[in-house]
PDB file of C-alpha atoms in Angstrom:
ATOM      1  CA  UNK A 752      96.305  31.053 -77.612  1.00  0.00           C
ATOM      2  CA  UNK A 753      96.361  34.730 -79.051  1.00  0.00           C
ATOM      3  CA  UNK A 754      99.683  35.083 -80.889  1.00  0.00           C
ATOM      4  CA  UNK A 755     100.898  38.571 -82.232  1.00  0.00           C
ATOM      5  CA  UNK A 756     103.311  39.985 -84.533  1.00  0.00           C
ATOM      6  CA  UNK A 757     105.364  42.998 -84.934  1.00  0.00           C
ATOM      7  CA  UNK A 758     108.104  44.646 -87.010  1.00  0.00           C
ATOM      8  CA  UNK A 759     111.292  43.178 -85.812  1.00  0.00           C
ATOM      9  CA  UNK A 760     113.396  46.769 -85.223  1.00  0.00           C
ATOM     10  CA  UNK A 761     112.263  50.501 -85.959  1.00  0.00           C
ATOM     11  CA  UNK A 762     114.722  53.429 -85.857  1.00  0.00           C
ATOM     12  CA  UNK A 763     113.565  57.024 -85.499  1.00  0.00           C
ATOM     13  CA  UNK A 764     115.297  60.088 -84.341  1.00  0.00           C
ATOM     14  CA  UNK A 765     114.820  62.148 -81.518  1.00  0.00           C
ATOM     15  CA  UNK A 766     111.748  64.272 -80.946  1.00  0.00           C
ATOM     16  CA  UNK A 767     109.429  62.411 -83.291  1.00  0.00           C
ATOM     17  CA  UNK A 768     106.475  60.158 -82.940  1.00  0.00           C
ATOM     18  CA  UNK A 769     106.611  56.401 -83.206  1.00  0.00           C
ATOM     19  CA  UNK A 770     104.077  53.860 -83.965  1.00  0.00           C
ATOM     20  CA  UNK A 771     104.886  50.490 -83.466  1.00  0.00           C
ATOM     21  CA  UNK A 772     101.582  48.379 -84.437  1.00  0.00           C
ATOM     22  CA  UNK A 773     101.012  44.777 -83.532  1.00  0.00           C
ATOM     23  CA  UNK A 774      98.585  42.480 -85.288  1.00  0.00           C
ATOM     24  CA  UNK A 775      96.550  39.802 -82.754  1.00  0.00           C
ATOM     25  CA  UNK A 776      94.004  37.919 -85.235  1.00  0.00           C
ATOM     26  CA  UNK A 777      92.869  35.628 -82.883  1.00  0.00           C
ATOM     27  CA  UNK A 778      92.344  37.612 -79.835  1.00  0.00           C
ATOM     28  CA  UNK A 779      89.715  36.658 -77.888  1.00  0.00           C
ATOM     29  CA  UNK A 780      86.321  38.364 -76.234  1.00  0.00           C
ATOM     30  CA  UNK A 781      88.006  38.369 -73.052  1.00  0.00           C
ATOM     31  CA  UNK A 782      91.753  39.062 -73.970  1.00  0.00           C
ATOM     32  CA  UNK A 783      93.365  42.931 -73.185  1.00  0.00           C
ATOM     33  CA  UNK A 784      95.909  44.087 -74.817  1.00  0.00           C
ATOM     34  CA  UNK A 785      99.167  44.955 -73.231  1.00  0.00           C
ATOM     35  CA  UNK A 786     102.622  46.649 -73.721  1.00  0.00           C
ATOM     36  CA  UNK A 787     105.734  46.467 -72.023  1.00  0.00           C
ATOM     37  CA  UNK A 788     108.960  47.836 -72.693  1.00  0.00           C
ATOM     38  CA  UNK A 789     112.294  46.303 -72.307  1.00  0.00           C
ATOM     39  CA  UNK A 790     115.717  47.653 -71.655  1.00  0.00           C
ATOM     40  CA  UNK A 791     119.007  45.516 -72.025  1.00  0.00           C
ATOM     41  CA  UNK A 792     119.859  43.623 -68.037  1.00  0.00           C
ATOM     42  CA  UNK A 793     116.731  44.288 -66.873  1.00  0.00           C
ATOM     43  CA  UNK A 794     113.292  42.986 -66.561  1.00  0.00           C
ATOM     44  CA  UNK A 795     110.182  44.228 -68.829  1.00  0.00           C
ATOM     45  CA  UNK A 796     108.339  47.461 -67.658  1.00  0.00           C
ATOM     46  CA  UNK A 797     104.367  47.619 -68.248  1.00  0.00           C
ATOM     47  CA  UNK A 798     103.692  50.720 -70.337  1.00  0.00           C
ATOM     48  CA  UNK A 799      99.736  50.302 -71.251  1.00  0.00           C
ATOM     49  CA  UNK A 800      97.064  48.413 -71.489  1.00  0.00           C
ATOM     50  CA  UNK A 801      93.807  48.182 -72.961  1.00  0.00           C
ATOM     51  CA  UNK A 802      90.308  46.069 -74.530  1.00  0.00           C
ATOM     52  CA  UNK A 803      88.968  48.497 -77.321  1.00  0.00           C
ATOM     53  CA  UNK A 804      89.209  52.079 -78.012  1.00  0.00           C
ATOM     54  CA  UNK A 805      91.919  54.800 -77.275  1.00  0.00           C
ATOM     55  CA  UNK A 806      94.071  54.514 -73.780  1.00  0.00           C
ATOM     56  CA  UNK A 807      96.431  57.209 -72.831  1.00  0.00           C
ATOM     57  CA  UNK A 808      98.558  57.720 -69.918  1.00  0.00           C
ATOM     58  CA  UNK A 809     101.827  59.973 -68.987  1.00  0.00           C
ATOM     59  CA  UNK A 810     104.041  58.006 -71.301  1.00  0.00           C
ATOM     60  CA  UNK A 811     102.002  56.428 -74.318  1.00  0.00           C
ATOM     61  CA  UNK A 812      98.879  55.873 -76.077  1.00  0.00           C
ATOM     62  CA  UNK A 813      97.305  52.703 -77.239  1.00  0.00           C
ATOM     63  CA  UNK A 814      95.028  52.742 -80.331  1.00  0.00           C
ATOM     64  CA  UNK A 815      92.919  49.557 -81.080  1.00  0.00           C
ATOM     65  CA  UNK A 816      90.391  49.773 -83.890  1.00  0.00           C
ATOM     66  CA  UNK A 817      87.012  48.208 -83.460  1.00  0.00           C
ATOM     67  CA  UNK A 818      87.634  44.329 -84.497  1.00  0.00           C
ATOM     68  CA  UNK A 819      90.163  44.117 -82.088  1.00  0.00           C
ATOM     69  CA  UNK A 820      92.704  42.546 -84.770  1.00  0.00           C
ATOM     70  CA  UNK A 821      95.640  45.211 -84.415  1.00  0.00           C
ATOM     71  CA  UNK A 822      96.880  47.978 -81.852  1.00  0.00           C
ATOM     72  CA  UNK A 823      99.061  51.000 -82.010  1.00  0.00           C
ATOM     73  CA  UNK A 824     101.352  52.129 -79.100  1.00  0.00           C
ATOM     74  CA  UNK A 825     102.445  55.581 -79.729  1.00  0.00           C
ATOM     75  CA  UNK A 826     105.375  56.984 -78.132  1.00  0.00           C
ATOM     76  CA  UNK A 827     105.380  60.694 -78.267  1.00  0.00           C
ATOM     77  CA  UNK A 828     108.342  62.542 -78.871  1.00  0.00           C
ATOM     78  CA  UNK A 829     110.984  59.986 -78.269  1.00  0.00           C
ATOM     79  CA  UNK A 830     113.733  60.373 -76.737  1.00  0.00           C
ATOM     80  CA  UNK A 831     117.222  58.290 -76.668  1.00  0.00           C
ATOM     81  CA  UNK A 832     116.361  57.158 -73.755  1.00  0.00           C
ATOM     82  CA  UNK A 833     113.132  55.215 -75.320  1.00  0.00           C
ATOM     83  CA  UNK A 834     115.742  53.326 -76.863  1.00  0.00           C
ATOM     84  CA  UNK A 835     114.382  49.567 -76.247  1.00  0.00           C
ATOM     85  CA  UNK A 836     112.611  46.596 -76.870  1.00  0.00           C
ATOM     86  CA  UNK A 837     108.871  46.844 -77.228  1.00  0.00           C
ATOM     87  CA  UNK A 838     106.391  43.900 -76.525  1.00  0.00           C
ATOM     88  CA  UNK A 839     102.888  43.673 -77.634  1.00  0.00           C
ATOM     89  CA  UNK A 840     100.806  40.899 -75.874  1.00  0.00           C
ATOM     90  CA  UNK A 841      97.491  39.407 -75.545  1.00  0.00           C
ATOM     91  CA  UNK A 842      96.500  38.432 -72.108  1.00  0.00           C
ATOM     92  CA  UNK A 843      94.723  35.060 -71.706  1.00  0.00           C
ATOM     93  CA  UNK A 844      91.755  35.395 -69.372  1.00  0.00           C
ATOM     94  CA  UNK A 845      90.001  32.454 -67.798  1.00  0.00           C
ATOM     95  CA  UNK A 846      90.593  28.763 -67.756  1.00  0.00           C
ATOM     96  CA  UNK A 847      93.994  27.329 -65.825  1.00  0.00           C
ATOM     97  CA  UNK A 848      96.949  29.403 -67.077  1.00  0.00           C
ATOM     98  CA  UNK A 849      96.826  33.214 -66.585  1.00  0.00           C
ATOM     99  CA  UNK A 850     100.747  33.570 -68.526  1.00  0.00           C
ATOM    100  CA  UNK A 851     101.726  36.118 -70.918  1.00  0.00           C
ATOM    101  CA  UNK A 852     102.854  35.222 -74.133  1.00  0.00           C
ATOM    102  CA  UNK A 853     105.837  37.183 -75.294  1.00  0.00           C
ATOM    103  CA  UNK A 854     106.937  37.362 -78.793  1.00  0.00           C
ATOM    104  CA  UNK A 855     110.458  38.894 -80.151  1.00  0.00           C
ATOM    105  CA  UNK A 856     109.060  41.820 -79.450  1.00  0.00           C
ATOM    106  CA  UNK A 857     110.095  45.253 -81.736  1.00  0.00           C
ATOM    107  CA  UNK A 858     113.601  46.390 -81.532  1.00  0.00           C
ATOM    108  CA  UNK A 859     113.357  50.701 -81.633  1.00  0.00           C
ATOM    109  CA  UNK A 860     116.969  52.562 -82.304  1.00  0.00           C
ATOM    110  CA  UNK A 861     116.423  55.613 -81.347  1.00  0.00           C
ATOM    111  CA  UNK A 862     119.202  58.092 -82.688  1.00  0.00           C
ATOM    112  CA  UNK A 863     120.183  61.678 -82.084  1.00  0.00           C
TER     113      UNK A 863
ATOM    114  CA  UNK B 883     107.942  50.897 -52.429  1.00  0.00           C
ATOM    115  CA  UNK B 884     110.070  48.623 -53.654  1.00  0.00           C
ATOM    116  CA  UNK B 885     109.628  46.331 -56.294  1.00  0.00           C
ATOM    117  CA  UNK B 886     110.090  43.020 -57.249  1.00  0.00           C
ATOM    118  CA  UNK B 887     113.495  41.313 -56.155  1.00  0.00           C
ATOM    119  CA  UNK B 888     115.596  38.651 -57.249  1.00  0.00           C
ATOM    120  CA  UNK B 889     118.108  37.170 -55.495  1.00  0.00           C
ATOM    121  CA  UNK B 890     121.385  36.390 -56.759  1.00  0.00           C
ATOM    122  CA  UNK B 891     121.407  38.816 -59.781  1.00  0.00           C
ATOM    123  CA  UNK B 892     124.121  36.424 -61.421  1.00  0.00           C
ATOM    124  CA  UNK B 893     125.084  33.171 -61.099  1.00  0.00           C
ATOM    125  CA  UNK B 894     127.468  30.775 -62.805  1.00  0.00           C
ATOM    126  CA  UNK B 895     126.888  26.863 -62.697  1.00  0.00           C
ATOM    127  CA  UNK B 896     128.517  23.683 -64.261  1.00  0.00           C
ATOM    128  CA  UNK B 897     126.488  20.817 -66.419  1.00  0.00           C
ATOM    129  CA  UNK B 898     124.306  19.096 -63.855  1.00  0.00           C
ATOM    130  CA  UNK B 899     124.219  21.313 -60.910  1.00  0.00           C
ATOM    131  CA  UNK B 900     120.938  22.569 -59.750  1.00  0.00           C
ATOM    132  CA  UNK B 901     119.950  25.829 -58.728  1.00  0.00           C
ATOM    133  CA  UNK B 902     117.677  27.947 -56.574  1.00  0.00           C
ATOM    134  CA  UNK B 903     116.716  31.364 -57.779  1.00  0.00           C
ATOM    135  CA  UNK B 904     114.652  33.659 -55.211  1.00  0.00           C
ATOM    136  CA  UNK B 905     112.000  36.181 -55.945  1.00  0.00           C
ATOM    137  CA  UNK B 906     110.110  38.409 -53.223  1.00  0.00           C
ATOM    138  CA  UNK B 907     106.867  39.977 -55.029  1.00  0.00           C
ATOM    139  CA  UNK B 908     106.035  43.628 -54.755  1.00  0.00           C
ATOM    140  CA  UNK B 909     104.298  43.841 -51.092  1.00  0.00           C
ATOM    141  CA  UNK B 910     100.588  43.521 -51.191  1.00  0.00           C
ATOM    142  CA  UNK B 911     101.066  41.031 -54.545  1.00  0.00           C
ATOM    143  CA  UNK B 912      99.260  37.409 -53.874  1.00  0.00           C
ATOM    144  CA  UNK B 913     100.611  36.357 -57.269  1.00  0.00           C
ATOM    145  CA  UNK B 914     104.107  35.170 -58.635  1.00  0.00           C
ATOM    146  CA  UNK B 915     105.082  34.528 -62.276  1.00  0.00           C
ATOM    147  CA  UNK B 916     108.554  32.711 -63.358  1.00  0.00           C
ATOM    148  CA  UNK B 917     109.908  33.494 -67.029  1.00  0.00           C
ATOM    149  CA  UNK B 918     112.917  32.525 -69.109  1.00  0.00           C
ATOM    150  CA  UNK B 919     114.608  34.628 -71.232  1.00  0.00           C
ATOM    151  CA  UNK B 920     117.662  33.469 -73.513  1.00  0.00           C
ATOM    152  CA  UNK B 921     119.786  36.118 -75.768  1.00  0.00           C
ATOM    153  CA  UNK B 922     117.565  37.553 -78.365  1.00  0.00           C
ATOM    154  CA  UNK B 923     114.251  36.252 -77.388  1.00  0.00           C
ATOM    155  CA  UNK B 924     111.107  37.476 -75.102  1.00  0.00           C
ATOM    156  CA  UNK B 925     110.247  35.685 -72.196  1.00  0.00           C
ATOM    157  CA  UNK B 926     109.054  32.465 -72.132  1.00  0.00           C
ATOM    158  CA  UNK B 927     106.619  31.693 -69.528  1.00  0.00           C
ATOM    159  CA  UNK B 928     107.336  28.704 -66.712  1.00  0.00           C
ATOM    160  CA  UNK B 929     105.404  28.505 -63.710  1.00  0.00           C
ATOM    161  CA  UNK B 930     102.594  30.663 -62.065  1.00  0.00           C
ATOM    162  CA  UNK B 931     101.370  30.487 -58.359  1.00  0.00           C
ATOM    163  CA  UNK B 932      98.860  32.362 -56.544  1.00  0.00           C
ATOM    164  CA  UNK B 933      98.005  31.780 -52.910  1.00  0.00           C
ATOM    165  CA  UNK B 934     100.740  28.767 -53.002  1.00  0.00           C
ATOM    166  CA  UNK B 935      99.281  27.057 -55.242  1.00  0.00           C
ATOM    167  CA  UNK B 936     100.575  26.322 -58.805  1.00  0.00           C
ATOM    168  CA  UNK B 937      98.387  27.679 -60.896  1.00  0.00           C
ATOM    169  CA  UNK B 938      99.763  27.643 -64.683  1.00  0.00           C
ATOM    170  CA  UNK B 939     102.927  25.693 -65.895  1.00  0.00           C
ATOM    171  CA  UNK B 940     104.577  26.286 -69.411  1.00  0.00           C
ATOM    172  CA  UNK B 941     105.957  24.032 -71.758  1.00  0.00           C
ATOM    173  CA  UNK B 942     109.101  23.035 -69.344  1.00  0.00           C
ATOM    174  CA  UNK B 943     110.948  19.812 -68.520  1.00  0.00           C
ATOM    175  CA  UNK B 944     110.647  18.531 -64.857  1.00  0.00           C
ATOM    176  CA  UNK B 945     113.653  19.404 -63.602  1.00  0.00           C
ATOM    177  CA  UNK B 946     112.237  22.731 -63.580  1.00  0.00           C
ATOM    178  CA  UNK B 947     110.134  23.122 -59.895  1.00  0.00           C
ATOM    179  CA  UNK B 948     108.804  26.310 -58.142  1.00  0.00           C
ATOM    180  CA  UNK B 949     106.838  27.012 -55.125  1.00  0.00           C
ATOM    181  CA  UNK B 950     105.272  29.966 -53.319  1.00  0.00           C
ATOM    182  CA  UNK B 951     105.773  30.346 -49.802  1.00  0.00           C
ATOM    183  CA  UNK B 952     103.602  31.878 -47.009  1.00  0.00           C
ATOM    184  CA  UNK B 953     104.912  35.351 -47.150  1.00  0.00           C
ATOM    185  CA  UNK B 954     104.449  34.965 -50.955  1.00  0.00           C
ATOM    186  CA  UNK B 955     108.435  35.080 -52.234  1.00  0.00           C
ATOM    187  CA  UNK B 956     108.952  32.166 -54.234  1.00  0.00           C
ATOM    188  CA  UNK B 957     111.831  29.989 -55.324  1.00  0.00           C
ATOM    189  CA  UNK B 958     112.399  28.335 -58.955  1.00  0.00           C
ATOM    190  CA  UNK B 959     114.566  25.249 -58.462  1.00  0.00           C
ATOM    191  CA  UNK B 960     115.884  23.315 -61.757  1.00  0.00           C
ATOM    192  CA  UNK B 961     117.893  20.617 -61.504  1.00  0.00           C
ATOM    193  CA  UNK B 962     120.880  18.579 -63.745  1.00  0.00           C
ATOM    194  CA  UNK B 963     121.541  21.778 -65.517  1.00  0.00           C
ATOM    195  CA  UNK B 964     121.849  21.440 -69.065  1.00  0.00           C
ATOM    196  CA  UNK B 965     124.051  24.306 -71.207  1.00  0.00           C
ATOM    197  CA  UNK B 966     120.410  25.537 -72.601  1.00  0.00           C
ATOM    198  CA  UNK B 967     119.313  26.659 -69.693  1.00  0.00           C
ATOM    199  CA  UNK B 968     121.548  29.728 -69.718  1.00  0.00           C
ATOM    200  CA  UNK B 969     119.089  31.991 -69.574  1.00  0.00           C
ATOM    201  CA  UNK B 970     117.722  35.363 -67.910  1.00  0.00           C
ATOM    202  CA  UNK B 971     115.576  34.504 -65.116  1.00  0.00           C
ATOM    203  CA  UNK B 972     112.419  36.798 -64.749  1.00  0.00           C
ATOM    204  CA  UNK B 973     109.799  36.512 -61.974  1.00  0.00           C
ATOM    205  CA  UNK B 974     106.660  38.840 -62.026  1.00  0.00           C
ATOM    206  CA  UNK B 975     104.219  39.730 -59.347  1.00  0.00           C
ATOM    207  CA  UNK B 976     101.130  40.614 -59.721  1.00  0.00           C
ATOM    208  CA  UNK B 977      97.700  41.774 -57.435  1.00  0.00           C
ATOM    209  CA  UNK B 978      95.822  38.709 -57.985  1.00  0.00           C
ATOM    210  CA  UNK B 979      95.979  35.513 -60.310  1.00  0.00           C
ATOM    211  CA  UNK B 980      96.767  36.685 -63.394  1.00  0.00           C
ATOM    212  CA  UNK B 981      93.684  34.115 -65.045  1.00  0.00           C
ATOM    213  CA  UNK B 982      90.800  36.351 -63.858  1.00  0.00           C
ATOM    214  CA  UNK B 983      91.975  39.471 -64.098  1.00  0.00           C
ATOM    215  CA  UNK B 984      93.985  41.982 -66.141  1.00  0.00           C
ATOM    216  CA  UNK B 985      95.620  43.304 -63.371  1.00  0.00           C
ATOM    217  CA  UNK B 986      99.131  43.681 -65.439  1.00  0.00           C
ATOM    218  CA  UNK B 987     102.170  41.624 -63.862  1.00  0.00           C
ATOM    219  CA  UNK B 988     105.647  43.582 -62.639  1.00  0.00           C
ATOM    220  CA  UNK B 989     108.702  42.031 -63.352  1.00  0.00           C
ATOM    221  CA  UNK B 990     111.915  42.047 -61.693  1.00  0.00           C
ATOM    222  CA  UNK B 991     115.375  42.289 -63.199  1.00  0.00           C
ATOM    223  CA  UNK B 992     116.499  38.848 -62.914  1.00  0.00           C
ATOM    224  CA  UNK B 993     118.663  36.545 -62.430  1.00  0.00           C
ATOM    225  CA  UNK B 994     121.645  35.802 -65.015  1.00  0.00           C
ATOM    226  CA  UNK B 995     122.441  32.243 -65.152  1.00  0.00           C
ATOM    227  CA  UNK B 996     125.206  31.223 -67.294  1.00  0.00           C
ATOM    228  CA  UNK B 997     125.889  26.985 -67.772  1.00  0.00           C
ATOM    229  CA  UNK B 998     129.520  25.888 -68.221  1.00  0.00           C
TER     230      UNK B 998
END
């Protein structure tokens, strides 16, 4: 099973971009990538997802280099309201268990 | 449209009690996930089903059970509660089973169950 790892917390102010990257070494051919986000009480909200390449939607952007071994999520001009946890994971495709494997996830303070 | 719902949104039990925790996927979703969460830590995955059928299982005791119904809600059952089981209770829908696709699941808020 693909495992990840990511900083633990990140703090940034207001109006500047963040880059929280996650490193996935043993992701497989078949595995996306996949971001969710995380406020306190409630449940985790997908932000992005992607296999290789650049993704970019209303919210964030998802870089992933060519071997696959890291991504990027950038949040663009944050706000305080991006305050939250952030979870990288690798989906596994195929075979008898389609669960996602959740990590600690990155902490990001967002101040004013 | 509404989302995914979870039914009761907190709950408080005693040391070897059971529990049933209700989820109703987001309409058009074949697919239901169950997760636990405690304090401090991501969610951990439990049980998926997809068409009724159980379909993945996580690293959880026997006293945790789930099944899928016809509609497609889904109960988690776990019985002789322990303390450790305090937890966040997620459950996740998603458009198909989650093993052949990357159709990304959608989670609901939970259920808080606390263990006296």
């Amino acid at each position: 099973l693909a495992k990840t790892t990511q900083p633990i917390s990140m703090d940034s102010y207001e109006g500047q971009e963040v880059n929280i990257t996650c490193s996935h070494n043993n992701i497989a051919t078949n595995d996306y990538i996949t971001w969710y986000q995380q406020f306190p009480s409630q449940g985790p909200r997908f932000i992005i997802q992607g296999y290789k390449t650049k993704v970019t939607n209303e919210v964030a952007s998802l870089f992933i280099p060519a071997d696959r071994k890291s991504s990027t999520l950038s949040l663009p001009r944050v706000s305080l309201s991006d305050t939250a946890v952030y979870y990288c994971l690798v989906g596994e495709r195929g075979g008898s268990q389609g669960n996602l494997i959740f990590g600690k996830g990155t902490k990001l303070s967002v101040k004013p | 449209d509404a989302g995914v719902t979870q039914s009761p949104t907190h709950l408080i039990k005693t040391r070897g009690q059971h529990v049933t925790l209700r989820c109703s996927p987001i309409s058009g979703h074949k697919s239901v996930s169950w997760y636990q969460q405690v304090l401090g830590q991501g969610p951990q995955f439990i049980f998926q089903y997809y068409e009724k059928e159980e379909r993945g299982r996580g690293n959880f005791p026997d006293r945790f059970s789930a099944r899928q119904f016809p509609n497609y809600s889904s109960e988690l059952n776990v019985n002789a509660l322990l303390l450790g089981d305090s937890a966040l209770y997620l459950c996740a829908s998603s458009l198909v089973w989650q093993g052949n696709s990357n159709q990304p699941q959608h989670f609901g808020d939970g259920t808080r169950l606390s263990i006296l």
